[in-house]
Tab-separated table of C-alpha atoms in Angstrom:
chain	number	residue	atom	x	y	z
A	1066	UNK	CA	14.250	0.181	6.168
A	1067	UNK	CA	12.418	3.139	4.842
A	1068	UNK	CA	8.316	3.894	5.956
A	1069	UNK	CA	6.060	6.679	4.790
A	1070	UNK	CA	2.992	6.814	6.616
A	1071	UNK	CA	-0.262	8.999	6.520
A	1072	UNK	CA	-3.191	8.458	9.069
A	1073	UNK	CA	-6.917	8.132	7.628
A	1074	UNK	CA	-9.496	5.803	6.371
A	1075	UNK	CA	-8.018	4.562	2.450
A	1076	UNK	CA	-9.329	2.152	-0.195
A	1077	UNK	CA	-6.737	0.372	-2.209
A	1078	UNK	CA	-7.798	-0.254	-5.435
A	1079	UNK	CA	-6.050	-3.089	-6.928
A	1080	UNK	CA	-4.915	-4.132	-10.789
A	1081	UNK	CA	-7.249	-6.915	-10.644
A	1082	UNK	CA	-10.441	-4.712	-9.441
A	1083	UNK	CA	-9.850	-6.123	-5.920
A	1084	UNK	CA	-10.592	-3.247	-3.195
A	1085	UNK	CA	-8.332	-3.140	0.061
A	1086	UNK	CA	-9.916	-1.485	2.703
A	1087	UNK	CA	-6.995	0.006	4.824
A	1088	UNK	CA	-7.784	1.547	8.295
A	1089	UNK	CA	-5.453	3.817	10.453
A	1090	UNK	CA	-1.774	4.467	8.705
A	1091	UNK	CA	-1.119	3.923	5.363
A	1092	UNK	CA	2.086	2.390	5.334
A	1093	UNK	CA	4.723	2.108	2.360
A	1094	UNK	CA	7.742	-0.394	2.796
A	1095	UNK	CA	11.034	-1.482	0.610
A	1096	UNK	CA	11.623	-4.772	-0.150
A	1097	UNK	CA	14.865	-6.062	0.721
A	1098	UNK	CA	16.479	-4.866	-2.377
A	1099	UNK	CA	15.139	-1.496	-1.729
A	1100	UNK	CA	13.686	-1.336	-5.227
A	1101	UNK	CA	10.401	-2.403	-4.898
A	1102	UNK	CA	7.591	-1.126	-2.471
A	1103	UNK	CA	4.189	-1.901	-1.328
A	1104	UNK	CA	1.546	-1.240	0.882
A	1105	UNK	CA	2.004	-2.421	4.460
A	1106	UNK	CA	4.285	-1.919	7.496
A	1107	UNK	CA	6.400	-4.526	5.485
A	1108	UNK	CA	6.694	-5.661	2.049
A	1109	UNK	CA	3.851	-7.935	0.222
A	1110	UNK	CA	4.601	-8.509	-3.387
A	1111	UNK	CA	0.656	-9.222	-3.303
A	1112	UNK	CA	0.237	-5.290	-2.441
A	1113	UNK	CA	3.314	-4.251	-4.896
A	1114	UNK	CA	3.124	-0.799	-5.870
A	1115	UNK	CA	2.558	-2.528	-9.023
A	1116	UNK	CA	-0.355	-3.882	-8.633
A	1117	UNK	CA	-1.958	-1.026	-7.034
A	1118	UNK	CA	-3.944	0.708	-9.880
A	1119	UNK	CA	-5.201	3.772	-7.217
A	1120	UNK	CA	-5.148	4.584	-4.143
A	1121	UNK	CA	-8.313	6.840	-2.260
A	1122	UNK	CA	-9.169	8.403	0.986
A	1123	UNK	CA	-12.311	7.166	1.959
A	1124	UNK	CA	-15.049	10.132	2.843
């Protein structure tokens, strides 16, 4: 399993409008076909790449 990871404060911005406040590390994670990704220390086809429409560092 693959994880890319980045430390800060981030708002995920959702498809739907939905905001995801996301503390700490920003995690990335395969599913187990390693073709799909999402948001989380493991996969969530709720927080599919996706369905992420943006992705900010909060100030």
């Amino acid at each position: 399993m693959t994880i890319v990871s980045a430390r800060a404060q981030f708002v995920v911005e959702k498809q739907d409008g939905n905001p995801v406040t996301v503390e700490g590390n920003l995690h990335f994670a395969k599913d187990v076909t390693g073709e799909n990704w999402s948001v989380g220390e493991t996969y969530d086809p709720a927080m599919d790449l996706s369905q992420i429409k943006g992705i900010e560092a909060q100030k």
